[in-house]
PDB file of C-alpha atoms in Angstrom:
ATOM      1  CA  UNK A   1       1.616  52.934 -10.297  1.00 69.00           C
ATOM      2  CA  UNK A   2       4.447  50.559 -10.504  1.00 79.00           C
ATOM      3  CA  UNK A   3       3.528  47.244 -12.250  1.00 77.00           C
ATOM      4  CA  UNK A   4       5.546  45.290  -9.701  1.00 82.00           C
ATOM      5  CA  UNK A   5       3.231  46.371  -6.889  1.00 86.00           C
ATOM      6  CA  UNK A   6       0.234  44.956  -8.776  1.00 86.00           C
ATOM      7  CA  UNK A   7       1.926  41.627  -9.462  1.00 88.00           C
ATOM      8  CA  UNK A   8       0.989  39.940  -6.117  1.00 88.00           C
ATOM      9  CA  UNK A   9      -2.659  40.887  -6.584  1.00 89.00           C
ATOM     10  CA  UNK A  10      -2.710  39.510 -10.117  1.00 89.00           C
ATOM     11  CA  UNK A  11      -1.155  36.242  -8.953  1.00 91.00           C
ATOM     12  CA  UNK A  12      -3.721  35.963  -6.147  1.00 92.00           C
ATOM     13  CA  UNK A  13      -6.646  36.517  -8.498  1.00 92.00           C
ATOM     14  CA  UNK A  14      -5.264  33.976 -10.973  1.00 90.00           C
ATOM     15  CA  UNK A  15      -4.820  31.359  -8.211  1.00 90.00           C
ATOM     16  CA  UNK A  16      -8.388  31.889  -6.984  1.00 90.00           C
ATOM     17  CA  UNK A  17      -9.679  31.548 -10.543  1.00 88.00           C
ATOM     18  CA  UNK A  18      -7.798  28.264 -11.054  1.00 87.00           C
ATOM     19  CA  UNK A  19      -9.000  26.829  -7.736  1.00 88.00           C
ATOM     20  CA  UNK A  20     -12.639  27.611  -8.400  1.00 89.00           C
ATOM     21  CA  UNK A  21     -12.321  26.243 -11.924  1.00 87.00           C
ATOM     22  CA  UNK A  22     -10.994  22.878 -10.712  1.00 85.00           C
ATOM     23  CA  UNK A  23     -13.682  22.689  -8.004  1.00 87.00           C
ATOM     24  CA  UNK A  24     -16.417  23.336 -10.559  1.00 89.00           C
ATOM     25  CA  UNK A  25     -14.943  20.676 -12.815  1.00 89.00           C
ATOM     26  CA  UNK A  26     -15.064  18.110  -9.982  1.00 87.00           C
ATOM     27  CA  UNK A  27     -18.648  19.076  -9.166  1.00 86.00           C
ATOM     28  CA  UNK A  28     -19.773  18.628 -12.759  1.00 88.00           C
ATOM     29  CA  UNK A  29     -18.045  15.225 -12.949  1.00 87.00           C
ATOM     30  CA  UNK A  30     -19.784  14.114  -9.737  1.00 84.00           C
ATOM     31  CA  UNK A  31     -23.165  15.331 -11.007  1.00 83.00           C
ATOM     32  CA  UNK A  32     -22.631  13.520 -14.308  1.00 86.00           C
ATOM     33  CA  UNK A  33     -21.716  10.335 -12.437  1.00 85.00           C
ATOM     34  CA  UNK A  34     -24.870  10.581 -10.318  1.00 84.00           C
ATOM     35  CA  UNK A  35     -27.037  11.204 -13.384  1.00 82.00           C
ATOM     36  CA  UNK A  36     -25.658   8.088 -15.081  1.00 82.00           C
ATOM     37  CA  UNK A  37     -26.851   5.835 -12.224  1.00 86.00           C
ATOM     38  CA  UNK A  38     -29.216   3.115 -13.332  1.00 89.00           C
ATOM     39  CA  UNK A  39     -31.202   0.543 -11.387  1.00 91.00           C
ATOM     40  CA  UNK A  40     -29.014  -2.473 -10.700  1.00 90.00           C
ATOM     41  CA  UNK A  41     -25.693  -0.645 -10.458  1.00 89.00           C
ATOM     42  CA  UNK A  42     -23.625  -0.805  -7.279  1.00 92.00           C
ATOM     43  CA  UNK A  43     -22.886   2.388  -5.391  1.00 93.00           C
ATOM     44  CA  UNK A  44     -20.957   3.593  -2.337  1.00 92.00           C
ATOM     45  CA  UNK A  45     -22.487   6.366  -0.261  1.00 92.00           C
ATOM     46  CA  UNK A  46     -20.432   9.165   1.250  1.00 91.00           C
ATOM     47  CA  UNK A  47     -20.911   7.388   4.579  1.00 91.00           C
ATOM     48  CA  UNK A  48     -19.229   4.256   3.244  1.00 91.00           C
ATOM     49  CA  UNK A  49     -22.290   2.027   2.772  1.00 93.00           C
ATOM     50  CA  UNK A  50     -22.387  -0.234  -0.277  1.00 93.00           C
ATOM     51  CA  UNK A  51     -25.755  -0.901  -1.886  1.00 93.00           C
ATOM     52  CA  UNK A  52     -27.508  -1.589  -5.169  1.00 93.00           C
ATOM     53  CA  UNK A  53     -29.597   1.087  -6.875  1.00 93.00           C
ATOM     54  CA  UNK A  54     -33.239   0.090  -6.987  1.00 93.00           C
ATOM     55  CA  UNK A  55     -34.868   3.291  -8.252  1.00 92.00           C
ATOM     56  CA  UNK A  56     -33.567   6.700  -9.384  1.00 91.00           C
ATOM     57  CA  UNK A  57     -35.716   9.835  -8.979  1.00 91.00           C
ATOM     58  CA  UNK A  58     -34.947  13.482  -9.653  1.00 88.00           C
ATOM     59  CA  UNK A  59     -33.367  14.265  -6.246  1.00 89.00           C
ATOM     60  CA  UNK A  60     -33.444  10.894  -4.453  1.00 92.00           C
ATOM     61  CA  UNK A  61     -32.200   7.352  -4.941  1.00 93.00           C
ATOM     62  CA  UNK A  62     -33.802   4.203  -3.515  1.00 94.00           C
ATOM     63  CA  UNK A  63     -31.066   1.766  -2.501  1.00 94.00           C
ATOM     64  CA  UNK A  64     -31.328  -1.943  -1.751  1.00 92.00           C
ATOM     65  CA  UNK A  65     -28.885  -2.469   1.118  1.00 89.00           C
ATOM     66  CA  UNK A  66     -29.920  -6.051   1.926  1.00 89.00           C
ATOM     67  CA  UNK A  67     -32.787  -8.351   0.976  1.00 89.00           C
ATOM     68  CA  UNK A  68     -35.914  -6.560   2.154  1.00 90.00           C
ATOM     69  CA  UNK A  69     -34.039  -3.419   3.290  1.00 93.00           C
ATOM     70  CA  UNK A  70     -34.741  -0.404   1.072  1.00 93.00           C
ATOM     71  CA  UNK A  71     -33.197   2.956   1.959  1.00 94.00           C
ATOM     72  CA  UNK A  72     -34.008   6.357   0.510  1.00 94.00           C
ATOM     73  CA  UNK A  73     -30.967   8.610  -0.015  1.00 94.00           C
ATOM     74  CA  UNK A  74     -30.424  12.014  -1.563  1.00 92.00           C
ATOM     75  CA  UNK A  75     -28.575  11.872  -4.869  1.00 90.00           C
ATOM     76  CA  UNK A  76     -25.843  14.078  -3.422  1.00 89.00           C
ATOM     77  CA  UNK A  77     -25.037  11.429  -0.826  1.00 91.00           C
ATOM     78  CA  UNK A  78     -23.815   8.960  -3.466  1.00 91.00           C
ATOM     79  CA  UNK A  79     -20.039   9.035  -3.333  1.00 89.00           C
ATOM     80  CA  UNK A  80     -19.218   6.688  -6.216  1.00 89.00           C
ATOM     81  CA  UNK A  81     -20.904   4.521  -8.792  1.00 90.00           C
ATOM     82  CA  UNK A  82     -18.946   1.262  -8.946  1.00 89.00           C
ATOM     83  CA  UNK A  83     -18.376  -1.125 -11.815  1.00 87.00           C
ATOM     84  CA  UNK A  84     -19.932  -4.573 -11.495  1.00 85.00           C
ATOM     85  CA  UNK A  85     -16.544  -6.237 -10.964  1.00 86.00           C
ATOM     86  CA  UNK A  86     -15.514  -3.771  -8.258  1.00 87.00           C
ATOM     87  CA  UNK A  87     -18.872  -4.013  -6.469  1.00 87.00           C
ATOM     88  CA  UNK A  88     -18.798  -7.841  -6.487  1.00 86.00           C
ATOM     89  CA  UNK A  89     -15.191  -7.870  -5.269  1.00 88.00           C
ATOM     90  CA  UNK A  90     -15.947  -5.552  -2.339  1.00 87.00           C
ATOM     91  CA  UNK A  91     -19.409  -6.705  -1.276  1.00 83.00           C
ATOM     92  CA  UNK A  92     -19.513 -10.380  -2.197  1.00 81.00           C
ATOM     93  CA  UNK A  93     -15.793 -11.176  -2.210  1.00 83.00           C
ATOM     94  CA  UNK A  94     -15.962 -12.452  -5.784  1.00 78.00           C
ATOM     95  CA  UNK A  95     -12.715 -11.958  -7.653  1.00 73.00           C
ATOM     96  CA  UNK A  96     -12.944 -11.562 -11.392  1.00 59.00           C
ATOM     97  CA  UNK A  97      -9.660 -12.994 -12.680  1.00 57.00           C
ATOM     98  CA  UNK A  98      -8.484 -10.697 -15.452  1.00 53.00           C
ATOM     99  CA  UNK A  99      -4.983 -12.150 -15.407  1.00 54.00           C
ATOM    100  CA  UNK A 100      -5.730 -15.827 -15.866  1.00 54.00           C
ATOM    101  CA  UNK A 101      -2.934 -16.158 -18.412  1.00 52.00           C
ATOM    102  CA  UNK A 102      -0.398 -14.369 -16.220  1.00 57.00           C
ATOM    103  CA  UNK A 103       2.537 -16.158 -14.681  1.00 64.00           C
ATOM    104  CA  UNK A 104       1.840 -17.590 -11.225  1.00 64.00           C
ATOM    105  CA  UNK A 105       4.155 -16.338  -8.505  1.00 63.00           C
ATOM    106  CA  UNK A 106       5.204 -19.082  -6.074  1.00 61.00           C
ATOM    107  CA  UNK A 107       4.806 -18.740  -2.318  1.00 66.00           C
ATOM    108  CA  UNK A 108       8.409 -19.602  -1.510  1.00 68.00           C
ATOM    109  CA  UNK A 109      11.560 -17.911  -2.753  1.00 66.00           C
ATOM    110  CA  UNK A 110      13.411 -21.143  -3.524  1.00 66.00           C
ATOM    111  CA  UNK A 111      12.000 -21.397  -7.025  1.00 63.00           C
ATOM    112  CA  UNK A 112      12.886 -17.783  -7.775  1.00 61.00           C
ATOM    113  CA  UNK A 113      16.618 -18.385  -7.401  1.00 66.00           C
ATOM    114  CA  UNK A 114      18.514 -20.467  -9.874  1.00 59.00           C
ATOM    115  CA  UNK A 115      20.786 -23.090  -8.402  1.00 57.00           C
ATOM    116  CA  UNK A 116      23.465 -24.951 -10.217  1.00 54.00           C
ATOM    117  CA  UNK A 117      24.834 -28.316  -9.200  1.00 52.00           C
ATOM    118  CA  UNK A 118      27.993 -26.959  -7.524  1.00 52.00           C
ATOM    119  CA  UNK A 119      26.084 -24.822  -5.012  1.00 53.00           C
ATOM    120  CA  UNK A 120      23.792 -27.691  -4.073  1.00 52.00           C
ATOM    121  CA  UNK A 121      26.726 -30.073  -3.786  1.00 53.00           C
ATOM    122  CA  UNK A 122      28.656 -27.671  -1.541  1.00 53.00           C
ATOM    123  CA  UNK A 123      25.685 -27.234   0.751  1.00 55.00           C
ATOM    124  CA  UNK A 124      25.073 -30.958   0.944  1.00 54.00           C
ATOM    125  CA  UNK A 125      28.645 -31.963   1.746  1.00 56.00           C
ATOM    126  CA  UNK A 126      29.592 -32.541   5.374  1.00 57.00           C
ATOM    127  CA  UNK A 127      33.209 -31.370   4.967  1.00 64.00           C
ATOM    128  CA  UNK A 128      34.397 -28.704   7.375  1.00 69.00           C
ATOM    129  CA  UNK A 129      35.464 -25.394   5.955  1.00 70.00           C
ATOM    130  CA  UNK A 130      38.834 -24.130   7.196  1.00 71.00           C
ATOM    131  CA  UNK A 131      38.462 -20.538   8.315  1.00 74.00           C
ATOM    132  CA  UNK A 132      42.054 -20.243   9.534  1.00 75.00           C
ATOM    133  CA  UNK A 133      41.218 -20.814  13.183  1.00 68.00           C
ATOM    134  CA  UNK A 134      42.550 -23.695  15.190  1.00 69.00           C
ATOM    135  CA  UNK A 135      40.729 -25.513  17.926  1.00 63.00           C
ATOM    136  CA  UNK A 136      42.165 -25.569  21.457  1.00 57.00           C
ATOM    137  CA  UNK A 137      42.768 -29.302  21.120  1.00 56.00           C
ATOM    138  CA  UNK A 138      44.988 -28.753  18.085  1.00 57.00           C
ATOM    139  CA  UNK A 139      47.117 -26.171  19.998  1.00 53.00           C
ATOM    140  CA  UNK A 140      48.005 -28.617  22.737  1.00 54.00           C
ATOM    141  CA  UNK A 141      48.571 -31.391  20.232  1.00 54.00           C
ATOM    142  CA  UNK A 142      51.332 -29.358  18.537  1.00 55.00           C
ATOM    143  CA  UNK A 143      53.363 -29.393  21.755  1.00 53.00           C
ATOM    144  CA  UNK A 144      52.826 -25.765  22.581  1.00 52.00           C
ATOM    145  CA  UNK A 145      51.122 -25.482  25.898  1.00 54.00           C
ATOM    146  CA  UNK A 146      49.627 -22.275  27.053  1.00 53.00           C
ATOM    147  CA  UNK A 147      51.624 -20.566  29.781  1.00 54.00           C
ATOM    148  CA  UNK A 148      49.556 -19.506  32.719  1.00 53.00           C
ATOM    149  CA  UNK A 149      50.757 -16.865  35.104  1.00 54.00           C
ATOM    150  CA  UNK A 150      49.920 -16.692  38.770  1.00 59.00           C
ATOM    151  CA  UNK A 151      48.961 -12.996  38.544  1.00 59.00           C
ATOM    152  CA  UNK A 152      45.258 -12.254  38.802  1.00 61.00           C
ATOM    153  CA  UNK A 153      43.759 -10.980  35.602  1.00 63.00           C
ATOM    154  CA  UNK A 154      42.627  -7.396  35.384  1.00 61.00           C
ATOM    155  CA  UNK A 155      39.010  -6.552  34.845  1.00 63.00           C
ATOM    156  CA  UNK A 156      37.756  -3.608  32.822  1.00 64.00           C
ATOM    157  CA  UNK A 157      37.880  -1.149  35.705  1.00 62.00           C
ATOM    158  CA  UNK A 158      41.391  -2.100  36.962  1.00 60.00           C
ATOM    159  CA  UNK A 159      44.497  -0.247  35.878  1.00 61.00           C
ATOM    160  CA  UNK A 160      48.181  -0.258  36.646  1.00 62.00           C
ATOM    161  CA  UNK A 161      48.185   3.370  37.803  1.00 61.00           C
ATOM    162  CA  UNK A 162      48.491   3.905  41.522  1.00 57.00           C
TER     163      UNK A 162
END
């Protein structure tokens, strides 16, 4: 047989091997994470519920969802074991400030731009800026009056063609 005809089959088998390998790796990481659960740690279930671990058994976990509310879950239903900081931030709204020494960003953009004295002085002055246009009053003051014709003005749809 020609080796080129076997090439697609070899590539397919290799791809299937790599996919199953990565899936097994994820499963072992999830099982390791679930085995490392201890009472008192915060967890998120696969349904999205946040709770604190109260008791860990071989196949089940007893979760404390609220004061006086204990729920029994299968270990496989735990989606993530959270760090204390992350659990407190999500559930209790407590922010742990890791960047207390970091520079504070202001709310307005005015302090982000540097201004020198000339820019502030130009903005504060009430002088008019000449843009090369003259007012209608200045045209008549120069002695040149606008000539008006008695012909009606054409609109957009009118034309000279008959």
